[in-house]
Coordinates of N, CA and C in Angstrom, one line a residue:
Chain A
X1 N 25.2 28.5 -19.4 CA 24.7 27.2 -18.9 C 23.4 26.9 -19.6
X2 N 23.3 25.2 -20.1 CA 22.2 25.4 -20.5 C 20.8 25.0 -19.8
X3 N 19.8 25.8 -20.3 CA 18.4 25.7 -19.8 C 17.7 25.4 -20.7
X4 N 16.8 24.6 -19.8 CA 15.9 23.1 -20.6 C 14.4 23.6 -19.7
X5 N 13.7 23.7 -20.9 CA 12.1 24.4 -20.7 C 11.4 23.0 -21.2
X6 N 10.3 22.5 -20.4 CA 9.3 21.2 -20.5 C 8.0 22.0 -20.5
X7 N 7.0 21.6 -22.0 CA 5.6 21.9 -21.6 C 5.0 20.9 -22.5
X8 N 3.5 20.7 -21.6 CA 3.1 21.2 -20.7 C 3.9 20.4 -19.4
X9 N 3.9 20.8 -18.3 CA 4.4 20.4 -16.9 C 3.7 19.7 -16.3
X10 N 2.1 19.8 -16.7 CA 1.4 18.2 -16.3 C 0.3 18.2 -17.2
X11 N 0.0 16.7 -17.7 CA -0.7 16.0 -18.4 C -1.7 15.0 -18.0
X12 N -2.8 15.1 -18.4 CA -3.8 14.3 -17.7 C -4.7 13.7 -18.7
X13 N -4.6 12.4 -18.9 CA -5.6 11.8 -20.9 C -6.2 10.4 -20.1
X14 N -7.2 10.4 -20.9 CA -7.8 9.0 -20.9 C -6.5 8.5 -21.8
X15 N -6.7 6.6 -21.6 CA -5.8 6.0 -22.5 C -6.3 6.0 -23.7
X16 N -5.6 6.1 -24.7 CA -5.6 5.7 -26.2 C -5.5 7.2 -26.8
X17 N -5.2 7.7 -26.0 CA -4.7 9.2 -26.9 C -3.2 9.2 -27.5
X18 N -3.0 10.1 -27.9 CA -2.0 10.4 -28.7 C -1.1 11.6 -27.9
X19 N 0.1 11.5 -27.7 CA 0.3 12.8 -26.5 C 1.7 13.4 -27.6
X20 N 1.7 15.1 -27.2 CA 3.0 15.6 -27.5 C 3.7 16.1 -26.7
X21 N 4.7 15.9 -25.8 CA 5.8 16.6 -25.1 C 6.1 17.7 -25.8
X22 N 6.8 18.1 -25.4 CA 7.7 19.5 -25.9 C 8.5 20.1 -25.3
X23 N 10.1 19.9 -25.3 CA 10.8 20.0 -24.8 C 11.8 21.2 -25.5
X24 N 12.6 22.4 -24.9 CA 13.0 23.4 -25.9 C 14.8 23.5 -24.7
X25 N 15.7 24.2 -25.3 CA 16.8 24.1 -24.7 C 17.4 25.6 -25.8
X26 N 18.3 26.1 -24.5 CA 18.9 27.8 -25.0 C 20.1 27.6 -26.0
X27 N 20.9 26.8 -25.4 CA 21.9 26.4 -26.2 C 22.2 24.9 -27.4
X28 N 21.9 25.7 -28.6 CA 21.5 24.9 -29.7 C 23.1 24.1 -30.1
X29 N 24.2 24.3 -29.5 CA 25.2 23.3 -29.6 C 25.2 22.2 -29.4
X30 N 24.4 21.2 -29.0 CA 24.8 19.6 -28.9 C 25.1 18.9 -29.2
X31 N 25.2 17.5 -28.5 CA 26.0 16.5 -29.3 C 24.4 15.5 -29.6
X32 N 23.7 15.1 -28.3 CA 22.6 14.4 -28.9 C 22.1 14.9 -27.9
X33 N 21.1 14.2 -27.6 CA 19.5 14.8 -26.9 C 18.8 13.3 -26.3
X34 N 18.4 12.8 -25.3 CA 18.2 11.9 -24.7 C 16.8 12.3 -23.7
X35 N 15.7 11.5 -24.0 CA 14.6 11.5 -23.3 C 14.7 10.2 -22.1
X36 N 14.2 10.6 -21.0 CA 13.8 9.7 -20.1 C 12.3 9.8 -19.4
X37 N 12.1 8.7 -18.5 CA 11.5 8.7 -18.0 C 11.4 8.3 -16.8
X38 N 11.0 9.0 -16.0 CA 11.0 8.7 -14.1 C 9.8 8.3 -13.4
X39 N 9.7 7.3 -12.9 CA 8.4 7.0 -12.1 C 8.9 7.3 -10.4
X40 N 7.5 7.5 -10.0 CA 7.9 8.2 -8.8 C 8.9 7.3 -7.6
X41 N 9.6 8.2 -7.1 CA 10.5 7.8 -6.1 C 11.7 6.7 -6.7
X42 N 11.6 6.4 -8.4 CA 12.9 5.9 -9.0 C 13.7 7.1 -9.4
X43 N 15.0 5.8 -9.9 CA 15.6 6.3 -11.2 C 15.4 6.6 -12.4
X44 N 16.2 7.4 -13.0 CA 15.5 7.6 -14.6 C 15.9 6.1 -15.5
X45 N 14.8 6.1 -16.5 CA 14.9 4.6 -17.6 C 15.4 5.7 -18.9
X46 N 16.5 4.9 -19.6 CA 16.6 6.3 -20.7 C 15.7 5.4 -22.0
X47 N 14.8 6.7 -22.6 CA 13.9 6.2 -23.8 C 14.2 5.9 -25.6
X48 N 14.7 7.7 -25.3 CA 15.4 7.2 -27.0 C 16.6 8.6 -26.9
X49 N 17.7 8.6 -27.6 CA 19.1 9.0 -28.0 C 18.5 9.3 -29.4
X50 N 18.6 10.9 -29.3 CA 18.6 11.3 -30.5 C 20.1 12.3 -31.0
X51 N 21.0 11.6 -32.1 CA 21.9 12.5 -32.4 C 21.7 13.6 -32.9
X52 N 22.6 14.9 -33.1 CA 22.5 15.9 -33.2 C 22.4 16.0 -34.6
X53 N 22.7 15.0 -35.7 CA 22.7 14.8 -36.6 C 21.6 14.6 -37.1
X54 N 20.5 13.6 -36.7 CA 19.6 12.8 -36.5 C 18.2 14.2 -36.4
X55 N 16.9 13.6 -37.6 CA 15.7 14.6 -36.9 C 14.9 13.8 -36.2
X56 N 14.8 12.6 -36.1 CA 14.0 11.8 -35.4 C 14.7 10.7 -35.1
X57 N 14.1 9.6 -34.1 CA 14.1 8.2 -33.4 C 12.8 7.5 -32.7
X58 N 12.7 6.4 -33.2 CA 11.9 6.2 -33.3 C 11.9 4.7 -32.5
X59 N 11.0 4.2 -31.2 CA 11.2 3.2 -30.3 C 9.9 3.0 -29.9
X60 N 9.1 1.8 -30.4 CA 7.7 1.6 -30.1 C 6.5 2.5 -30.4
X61 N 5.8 2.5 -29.6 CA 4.9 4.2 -29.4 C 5.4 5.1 -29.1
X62 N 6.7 5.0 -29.0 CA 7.4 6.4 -28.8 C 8.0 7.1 -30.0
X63 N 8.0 8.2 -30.5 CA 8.8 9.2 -31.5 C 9.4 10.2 -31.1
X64 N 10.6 10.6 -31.2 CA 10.8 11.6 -30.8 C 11.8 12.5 -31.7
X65 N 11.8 13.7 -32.1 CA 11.8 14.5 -33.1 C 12.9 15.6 -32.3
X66 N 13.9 16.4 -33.3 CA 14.9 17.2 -33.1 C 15.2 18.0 -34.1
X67 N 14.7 19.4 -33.6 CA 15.2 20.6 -34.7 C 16.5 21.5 -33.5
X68 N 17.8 20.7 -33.6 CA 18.6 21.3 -32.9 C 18.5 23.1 -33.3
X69 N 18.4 23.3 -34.4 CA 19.1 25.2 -34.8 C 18.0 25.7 -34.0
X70 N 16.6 25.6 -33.8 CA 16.0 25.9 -32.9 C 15.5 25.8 -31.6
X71 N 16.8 25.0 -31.8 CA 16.8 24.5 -29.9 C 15.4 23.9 -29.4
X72 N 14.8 22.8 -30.3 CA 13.3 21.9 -29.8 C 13.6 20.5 -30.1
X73 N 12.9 20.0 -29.2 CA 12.4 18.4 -29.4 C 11.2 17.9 -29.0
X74 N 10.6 17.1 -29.8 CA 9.5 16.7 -29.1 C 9.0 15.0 -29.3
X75 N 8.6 14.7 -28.1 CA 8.3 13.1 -28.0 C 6.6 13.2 -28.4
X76 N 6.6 11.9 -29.4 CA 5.3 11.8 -29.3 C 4.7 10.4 -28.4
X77 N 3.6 10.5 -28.3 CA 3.8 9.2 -27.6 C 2.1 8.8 -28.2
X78 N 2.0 7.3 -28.8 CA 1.3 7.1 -29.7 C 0.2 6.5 -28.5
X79 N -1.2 6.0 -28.6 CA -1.8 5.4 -28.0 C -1.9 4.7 -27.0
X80 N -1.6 6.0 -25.9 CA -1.5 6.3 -24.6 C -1.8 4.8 -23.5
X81 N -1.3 4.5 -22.7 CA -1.9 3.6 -21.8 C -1.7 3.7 -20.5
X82 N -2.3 3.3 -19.6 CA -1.9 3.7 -17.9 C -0.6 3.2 -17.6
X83 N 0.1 2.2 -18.2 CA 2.0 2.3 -17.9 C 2.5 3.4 -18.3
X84 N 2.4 4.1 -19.2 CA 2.7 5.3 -19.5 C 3.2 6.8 -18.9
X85 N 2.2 6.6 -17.6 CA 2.0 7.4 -16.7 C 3.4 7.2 -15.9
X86 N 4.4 8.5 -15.6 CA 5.5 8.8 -15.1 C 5.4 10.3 -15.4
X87 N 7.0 10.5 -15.4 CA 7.6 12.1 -15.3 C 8.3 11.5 -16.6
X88 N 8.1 12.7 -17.5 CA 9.1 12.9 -18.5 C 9.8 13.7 -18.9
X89 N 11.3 13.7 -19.0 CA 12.2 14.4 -18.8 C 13.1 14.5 -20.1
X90 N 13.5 15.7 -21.0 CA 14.1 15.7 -21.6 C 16.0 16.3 -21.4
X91 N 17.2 15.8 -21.9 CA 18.1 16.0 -21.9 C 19.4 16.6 -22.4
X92 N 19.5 17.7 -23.0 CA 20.6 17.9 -24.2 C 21.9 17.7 -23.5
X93 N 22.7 17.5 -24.5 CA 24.0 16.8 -24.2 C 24.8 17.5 -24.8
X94 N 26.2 18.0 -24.5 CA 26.9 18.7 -25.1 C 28.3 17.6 -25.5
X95 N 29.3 17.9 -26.5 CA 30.1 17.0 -26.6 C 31.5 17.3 -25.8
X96 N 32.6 16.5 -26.5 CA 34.1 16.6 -26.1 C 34.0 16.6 -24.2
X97 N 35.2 17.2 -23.8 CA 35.3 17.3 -22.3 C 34.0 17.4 -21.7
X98 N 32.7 17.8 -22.3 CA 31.4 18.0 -20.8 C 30.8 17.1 -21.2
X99 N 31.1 16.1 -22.4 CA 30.1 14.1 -22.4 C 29.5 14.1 -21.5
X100 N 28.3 13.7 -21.2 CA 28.1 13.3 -19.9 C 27.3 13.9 -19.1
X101 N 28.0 15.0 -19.0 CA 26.9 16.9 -18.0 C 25.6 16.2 -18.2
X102 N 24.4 16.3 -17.8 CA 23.2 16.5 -18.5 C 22.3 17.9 -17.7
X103 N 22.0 18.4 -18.4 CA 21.2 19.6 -17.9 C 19.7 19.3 -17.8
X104 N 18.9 19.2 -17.0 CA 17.5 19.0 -17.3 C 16.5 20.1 -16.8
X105 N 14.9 19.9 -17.7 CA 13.8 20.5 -17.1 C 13.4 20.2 -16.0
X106 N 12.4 20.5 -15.9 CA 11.6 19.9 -14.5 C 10.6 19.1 -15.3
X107 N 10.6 18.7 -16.4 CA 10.1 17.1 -17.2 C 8.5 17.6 -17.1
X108 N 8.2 16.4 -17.8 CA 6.3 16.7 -17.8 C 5.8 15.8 -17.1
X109 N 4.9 16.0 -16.4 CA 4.2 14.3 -15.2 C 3.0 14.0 -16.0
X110 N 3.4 13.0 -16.5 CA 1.8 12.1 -17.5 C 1.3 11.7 -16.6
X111 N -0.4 11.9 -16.7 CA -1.1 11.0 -16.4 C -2.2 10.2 -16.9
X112 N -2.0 9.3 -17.6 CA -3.0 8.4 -18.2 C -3.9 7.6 -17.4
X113 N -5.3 7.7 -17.8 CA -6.1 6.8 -16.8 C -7.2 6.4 -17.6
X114 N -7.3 5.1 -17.2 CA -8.2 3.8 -17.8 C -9.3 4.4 -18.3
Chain B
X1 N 25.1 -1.8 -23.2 CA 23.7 -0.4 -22.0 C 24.7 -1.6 -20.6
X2 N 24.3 -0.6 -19.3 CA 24.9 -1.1 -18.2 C 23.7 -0.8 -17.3
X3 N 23.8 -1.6 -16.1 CA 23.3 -2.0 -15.1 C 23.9 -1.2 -13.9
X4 N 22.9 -0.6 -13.3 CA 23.8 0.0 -11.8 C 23.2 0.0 -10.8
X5 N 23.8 -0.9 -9.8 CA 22.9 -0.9 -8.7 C 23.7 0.2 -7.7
X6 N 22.5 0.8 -6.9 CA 23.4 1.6 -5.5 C 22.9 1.2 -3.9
X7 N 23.6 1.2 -2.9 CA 23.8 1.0 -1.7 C 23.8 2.1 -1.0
X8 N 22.8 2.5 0.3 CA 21.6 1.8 0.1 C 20.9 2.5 -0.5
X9 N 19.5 2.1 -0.2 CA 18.2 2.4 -1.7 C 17.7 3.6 -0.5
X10 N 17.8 3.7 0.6 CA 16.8 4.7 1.3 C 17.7 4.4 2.8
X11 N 17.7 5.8 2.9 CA 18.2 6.2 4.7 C 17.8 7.1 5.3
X12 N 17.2 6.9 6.4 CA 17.2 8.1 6.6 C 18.0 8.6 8.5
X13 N 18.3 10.1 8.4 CA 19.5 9.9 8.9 C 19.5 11.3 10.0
X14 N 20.9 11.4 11.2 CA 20.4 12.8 11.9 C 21.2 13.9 10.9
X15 N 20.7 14.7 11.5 CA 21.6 16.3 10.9 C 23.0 15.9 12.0
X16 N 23.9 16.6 11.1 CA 25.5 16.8 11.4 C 25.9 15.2 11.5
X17 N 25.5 14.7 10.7 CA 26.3 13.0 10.2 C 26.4 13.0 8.9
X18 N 27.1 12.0 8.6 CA 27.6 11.7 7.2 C 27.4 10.3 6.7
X19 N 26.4 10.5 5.7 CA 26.1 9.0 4.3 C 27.1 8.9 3.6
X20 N 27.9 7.5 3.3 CA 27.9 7.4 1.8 C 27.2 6.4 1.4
X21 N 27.3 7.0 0.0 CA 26.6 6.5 -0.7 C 27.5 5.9 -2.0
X22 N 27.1 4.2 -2.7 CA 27.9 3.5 -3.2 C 27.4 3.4 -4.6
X23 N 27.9 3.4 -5.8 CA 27.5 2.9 -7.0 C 28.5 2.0 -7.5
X24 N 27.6 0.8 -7.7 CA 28.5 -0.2 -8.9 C 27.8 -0.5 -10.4
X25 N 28.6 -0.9 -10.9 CA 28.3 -1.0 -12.4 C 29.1 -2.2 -13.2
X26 N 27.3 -3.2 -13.8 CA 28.3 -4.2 -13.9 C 29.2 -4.4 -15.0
X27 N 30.0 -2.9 -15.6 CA 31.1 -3.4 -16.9 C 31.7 -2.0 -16.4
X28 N 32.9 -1.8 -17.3 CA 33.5 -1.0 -16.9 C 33.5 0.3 -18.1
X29 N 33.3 1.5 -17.0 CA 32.6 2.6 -18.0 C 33.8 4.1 -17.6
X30 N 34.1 4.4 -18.6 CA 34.9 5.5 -18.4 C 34.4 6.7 -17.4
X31 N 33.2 7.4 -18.0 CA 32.6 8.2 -17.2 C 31.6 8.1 -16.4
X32 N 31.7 8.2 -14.7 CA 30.8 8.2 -14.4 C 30.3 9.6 -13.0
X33 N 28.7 10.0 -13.0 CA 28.5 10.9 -12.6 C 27.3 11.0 -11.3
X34 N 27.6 12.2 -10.5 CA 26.8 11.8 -9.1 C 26.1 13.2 -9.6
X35 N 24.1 12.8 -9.4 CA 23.2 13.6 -9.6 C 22.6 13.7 -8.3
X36 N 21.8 15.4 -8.0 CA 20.6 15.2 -6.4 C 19.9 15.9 -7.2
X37 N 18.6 15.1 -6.9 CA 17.1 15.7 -7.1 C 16.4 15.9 -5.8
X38 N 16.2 17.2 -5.5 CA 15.4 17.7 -4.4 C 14.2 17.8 -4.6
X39 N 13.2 17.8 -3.4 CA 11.9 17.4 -3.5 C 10.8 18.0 -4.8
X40 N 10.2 17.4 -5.4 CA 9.6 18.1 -6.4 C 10.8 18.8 -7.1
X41 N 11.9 19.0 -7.4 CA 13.2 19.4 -8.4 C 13.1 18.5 -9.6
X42 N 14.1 19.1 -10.6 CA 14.7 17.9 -11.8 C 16.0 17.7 -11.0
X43 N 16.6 16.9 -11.9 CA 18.2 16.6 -11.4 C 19.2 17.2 -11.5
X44 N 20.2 17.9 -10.8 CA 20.8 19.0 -10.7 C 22.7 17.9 -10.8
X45 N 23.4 18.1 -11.5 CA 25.1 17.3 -11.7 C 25.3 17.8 -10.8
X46 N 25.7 17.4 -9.7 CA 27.2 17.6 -8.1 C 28.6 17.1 -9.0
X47 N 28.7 16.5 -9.4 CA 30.2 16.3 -10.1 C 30.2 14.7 -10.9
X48 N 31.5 15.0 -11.6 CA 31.9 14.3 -12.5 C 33.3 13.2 -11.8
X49 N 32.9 11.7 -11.5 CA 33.6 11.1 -10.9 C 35.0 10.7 -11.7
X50 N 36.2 11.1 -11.0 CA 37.3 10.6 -12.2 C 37.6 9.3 -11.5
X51 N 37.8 8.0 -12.5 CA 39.2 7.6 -11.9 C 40.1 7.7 -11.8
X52 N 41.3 7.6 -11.0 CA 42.4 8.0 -10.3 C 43.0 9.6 -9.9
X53 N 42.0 9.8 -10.2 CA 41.8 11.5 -9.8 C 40.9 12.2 -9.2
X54 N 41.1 13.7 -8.8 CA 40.1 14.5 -7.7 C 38.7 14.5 -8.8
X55 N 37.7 14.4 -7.7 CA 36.3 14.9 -9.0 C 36.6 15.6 -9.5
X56 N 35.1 16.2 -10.6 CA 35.1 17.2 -11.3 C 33.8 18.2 -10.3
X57 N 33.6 19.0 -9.9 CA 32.6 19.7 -8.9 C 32.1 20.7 -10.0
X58 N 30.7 20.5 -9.8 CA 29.4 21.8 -10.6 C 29.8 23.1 -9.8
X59 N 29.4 23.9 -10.2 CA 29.0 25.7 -9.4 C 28.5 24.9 -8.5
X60 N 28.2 25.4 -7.1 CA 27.8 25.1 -5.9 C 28.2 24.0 -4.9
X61 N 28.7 22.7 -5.6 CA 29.2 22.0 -4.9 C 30.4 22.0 -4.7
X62 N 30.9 21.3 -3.5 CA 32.5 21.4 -3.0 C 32.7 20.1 -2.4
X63 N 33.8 19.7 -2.2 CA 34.7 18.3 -1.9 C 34.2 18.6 -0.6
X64 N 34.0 19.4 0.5 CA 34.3 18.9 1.5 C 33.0 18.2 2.2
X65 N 31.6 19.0 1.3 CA 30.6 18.8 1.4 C 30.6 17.4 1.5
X66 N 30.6 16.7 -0.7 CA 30.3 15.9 -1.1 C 32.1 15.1 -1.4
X67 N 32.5 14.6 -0.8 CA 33.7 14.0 -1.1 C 33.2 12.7 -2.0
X68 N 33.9 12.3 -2.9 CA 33.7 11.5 -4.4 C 35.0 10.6 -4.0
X69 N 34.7 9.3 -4.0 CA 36.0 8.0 -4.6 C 35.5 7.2 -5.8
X70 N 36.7 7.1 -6.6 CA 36.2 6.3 -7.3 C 37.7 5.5 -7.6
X71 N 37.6 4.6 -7.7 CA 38.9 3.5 -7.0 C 39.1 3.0 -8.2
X72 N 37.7 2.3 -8.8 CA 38.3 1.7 -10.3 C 36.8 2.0 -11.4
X73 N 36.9 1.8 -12.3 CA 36.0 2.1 -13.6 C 34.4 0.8 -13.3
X74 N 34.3 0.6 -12.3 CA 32.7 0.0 -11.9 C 32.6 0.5 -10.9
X75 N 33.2 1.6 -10.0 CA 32.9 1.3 -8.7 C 33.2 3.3 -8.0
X76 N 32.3 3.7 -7.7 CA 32.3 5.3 -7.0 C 31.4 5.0 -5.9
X77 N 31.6 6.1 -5.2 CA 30.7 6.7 -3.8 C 30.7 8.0 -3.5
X78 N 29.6 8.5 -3.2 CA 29.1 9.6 -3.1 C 29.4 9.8 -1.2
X79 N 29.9 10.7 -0.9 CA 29.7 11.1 0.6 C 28.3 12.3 0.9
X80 N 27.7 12.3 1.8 CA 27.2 13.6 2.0 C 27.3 13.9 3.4
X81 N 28.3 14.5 3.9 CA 29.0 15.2 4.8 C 28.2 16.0 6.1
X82 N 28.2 16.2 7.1 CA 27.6 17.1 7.8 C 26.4 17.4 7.8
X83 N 25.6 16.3 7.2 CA 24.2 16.7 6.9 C 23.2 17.6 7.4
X84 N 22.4 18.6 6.9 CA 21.0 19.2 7.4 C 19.8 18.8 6.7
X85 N 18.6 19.6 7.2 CA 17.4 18.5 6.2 C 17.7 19.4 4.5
X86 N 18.2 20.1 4.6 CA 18.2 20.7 3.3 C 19.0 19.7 2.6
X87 N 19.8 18.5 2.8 CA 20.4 17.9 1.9 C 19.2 16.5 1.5
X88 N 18.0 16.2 2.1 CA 17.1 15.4 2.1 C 16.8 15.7 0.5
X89 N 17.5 14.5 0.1 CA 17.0 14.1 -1.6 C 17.1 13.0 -2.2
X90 N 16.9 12.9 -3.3 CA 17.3 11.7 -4.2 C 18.9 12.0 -5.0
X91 N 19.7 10.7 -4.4 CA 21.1 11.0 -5.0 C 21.3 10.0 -5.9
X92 N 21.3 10.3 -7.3 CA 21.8 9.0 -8.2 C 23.3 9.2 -9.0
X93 N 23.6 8.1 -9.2 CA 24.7 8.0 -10.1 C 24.4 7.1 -11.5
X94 N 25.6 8.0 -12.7 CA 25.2 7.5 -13.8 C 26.0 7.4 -14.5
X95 N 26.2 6.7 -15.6 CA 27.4 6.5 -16.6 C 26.7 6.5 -18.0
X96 N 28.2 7.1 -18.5 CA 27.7 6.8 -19.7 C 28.8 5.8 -20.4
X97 N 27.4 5.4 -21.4 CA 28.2 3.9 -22.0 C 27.4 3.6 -23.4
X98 N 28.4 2.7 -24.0 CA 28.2 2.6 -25.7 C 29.1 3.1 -26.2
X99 N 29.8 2.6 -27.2 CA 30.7 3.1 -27.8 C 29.9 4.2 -28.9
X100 N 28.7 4.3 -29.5 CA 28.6 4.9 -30.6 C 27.5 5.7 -30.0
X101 N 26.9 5.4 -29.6 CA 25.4 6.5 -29.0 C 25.9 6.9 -27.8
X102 N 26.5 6.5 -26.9 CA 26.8 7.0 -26.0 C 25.5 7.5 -24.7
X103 N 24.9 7.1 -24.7 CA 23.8 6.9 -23.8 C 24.3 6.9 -22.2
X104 N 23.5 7.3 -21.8 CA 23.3 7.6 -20.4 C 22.6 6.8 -19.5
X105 N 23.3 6.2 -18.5 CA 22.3 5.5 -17.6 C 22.1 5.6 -16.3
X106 N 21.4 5.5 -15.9 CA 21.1 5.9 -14.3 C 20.9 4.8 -13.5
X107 N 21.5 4.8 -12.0 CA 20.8 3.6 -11.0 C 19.4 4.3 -10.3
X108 N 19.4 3.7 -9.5 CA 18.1 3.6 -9.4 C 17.9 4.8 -7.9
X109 N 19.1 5.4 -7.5 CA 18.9 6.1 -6.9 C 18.6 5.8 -5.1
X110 N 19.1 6.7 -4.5 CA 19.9 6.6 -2.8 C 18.3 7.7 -2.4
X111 N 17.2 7.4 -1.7 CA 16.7 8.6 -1.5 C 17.2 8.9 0.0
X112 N 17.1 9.8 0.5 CA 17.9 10.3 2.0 C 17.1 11.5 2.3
X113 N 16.9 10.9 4.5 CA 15.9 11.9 4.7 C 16.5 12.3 5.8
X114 N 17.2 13.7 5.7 CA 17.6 14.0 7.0 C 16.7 14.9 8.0
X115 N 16.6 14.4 9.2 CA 16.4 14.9 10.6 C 16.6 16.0 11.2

């Protein structure tokens, strides 16, 4: 089964920083890799779809980077602002018959403040 | 990308009763899936909704618990059976959709507090 490791597990920045997630996973077979994000008491928003093919994606201030053979990914997140501030959760995805499964960490909780 | 609302947004309920819980979605999506996040948890898969067939059930979960319909390709519900407070969580459902990325999307989630 796979396991999905999130650090750091909480984050705390003035705005206009620059932040790195870092997200790691045991089973380096995937199909793509999908970050989200959860604000409290929602649903997840999905951020960026990285294929397994793919070393990066790239969506606003957000980047997010994939060395599948060593089972890492990491989001960057460019010039931080207090929307910002949620749980972020990363996702590996495996293909064929388990499409879909998602396995997750326990995500990182940003907190950006003015 | 798809839209999913669920019914309802928040219940809260006694021990030894039974929620369901509804997802629609407004296109029609081959796969779709019922997630619980427990308090302070990440999201944990309960099963894989078929249409015209029995779910698919994770390690730990069982039909009689969580019984699954899914009638047609917009439309599932989640049961939660015989409730205790240990089933008090966040229950969402999600599809995936796109033909080429294949992306994942989530509604916005059932939170449930049992008594």
């Amino acid at each position: 089964k796979q396991e999905v490791t999130q650090i750091p597990a909480a984050l705390s920045v003035p705005e206009g920083e620059n932040l790195v997630l870092n997200c790691s996973f045991t089973d380096s077979a995937i199909y793509n890799l999908q970050w989200f994000r959860q604000d409290p008491g929602k649903g997840l928003t999905s951020l960026l779809l990285i294929q397994s093919s793919q070393r990066e994606q790239t969506s606003g201030r957000l980047n997010a980077s994939l060395d599948k053979s060593s089972g890492r990914s990491t989001l960057y997140i460019a010039a931080s602002q207090p929307g910002d501030s949620a749980t972020y959760l990363c996702a590996p995805q495996k293909g064929g018959s388990t499409l879909g499964r998602l396995y997750f960490g326990r995500g990182t909780q940003l907190t950006v403040w003015p | 990308s798809a839209v999913i609302s669920q019914k309802p947004s928040r219940d809260i309920c006694q021990r030894g009763t039974s929620l369901t819980i509804q997802c629609q979605v407004d296109s029609q999506v081959t796969m779709m899936f019922w997630y619980r996040q427990q308090p302070g948890q990440s999201l944990t898969l309960i099963a894989t909704a078929n249409q015209g067939s029995e779910a698919t059930y994770e390690s730990g979960f069982v039909i009689d618990k969580f019984p699954i319909s899914r009638p047609n390709l917009t439309f599932s519900t989640l049961t939660v059976s015989n409730m205790s407070p240990e089933d008090s969580s966040i229950y969402l459902c999600s599809v995936v959709a796109g033909a080429i990325q294949e992306t994942q999307y989530f509604g916005p989630g059932t939170r449930l507090l049992v008594l």
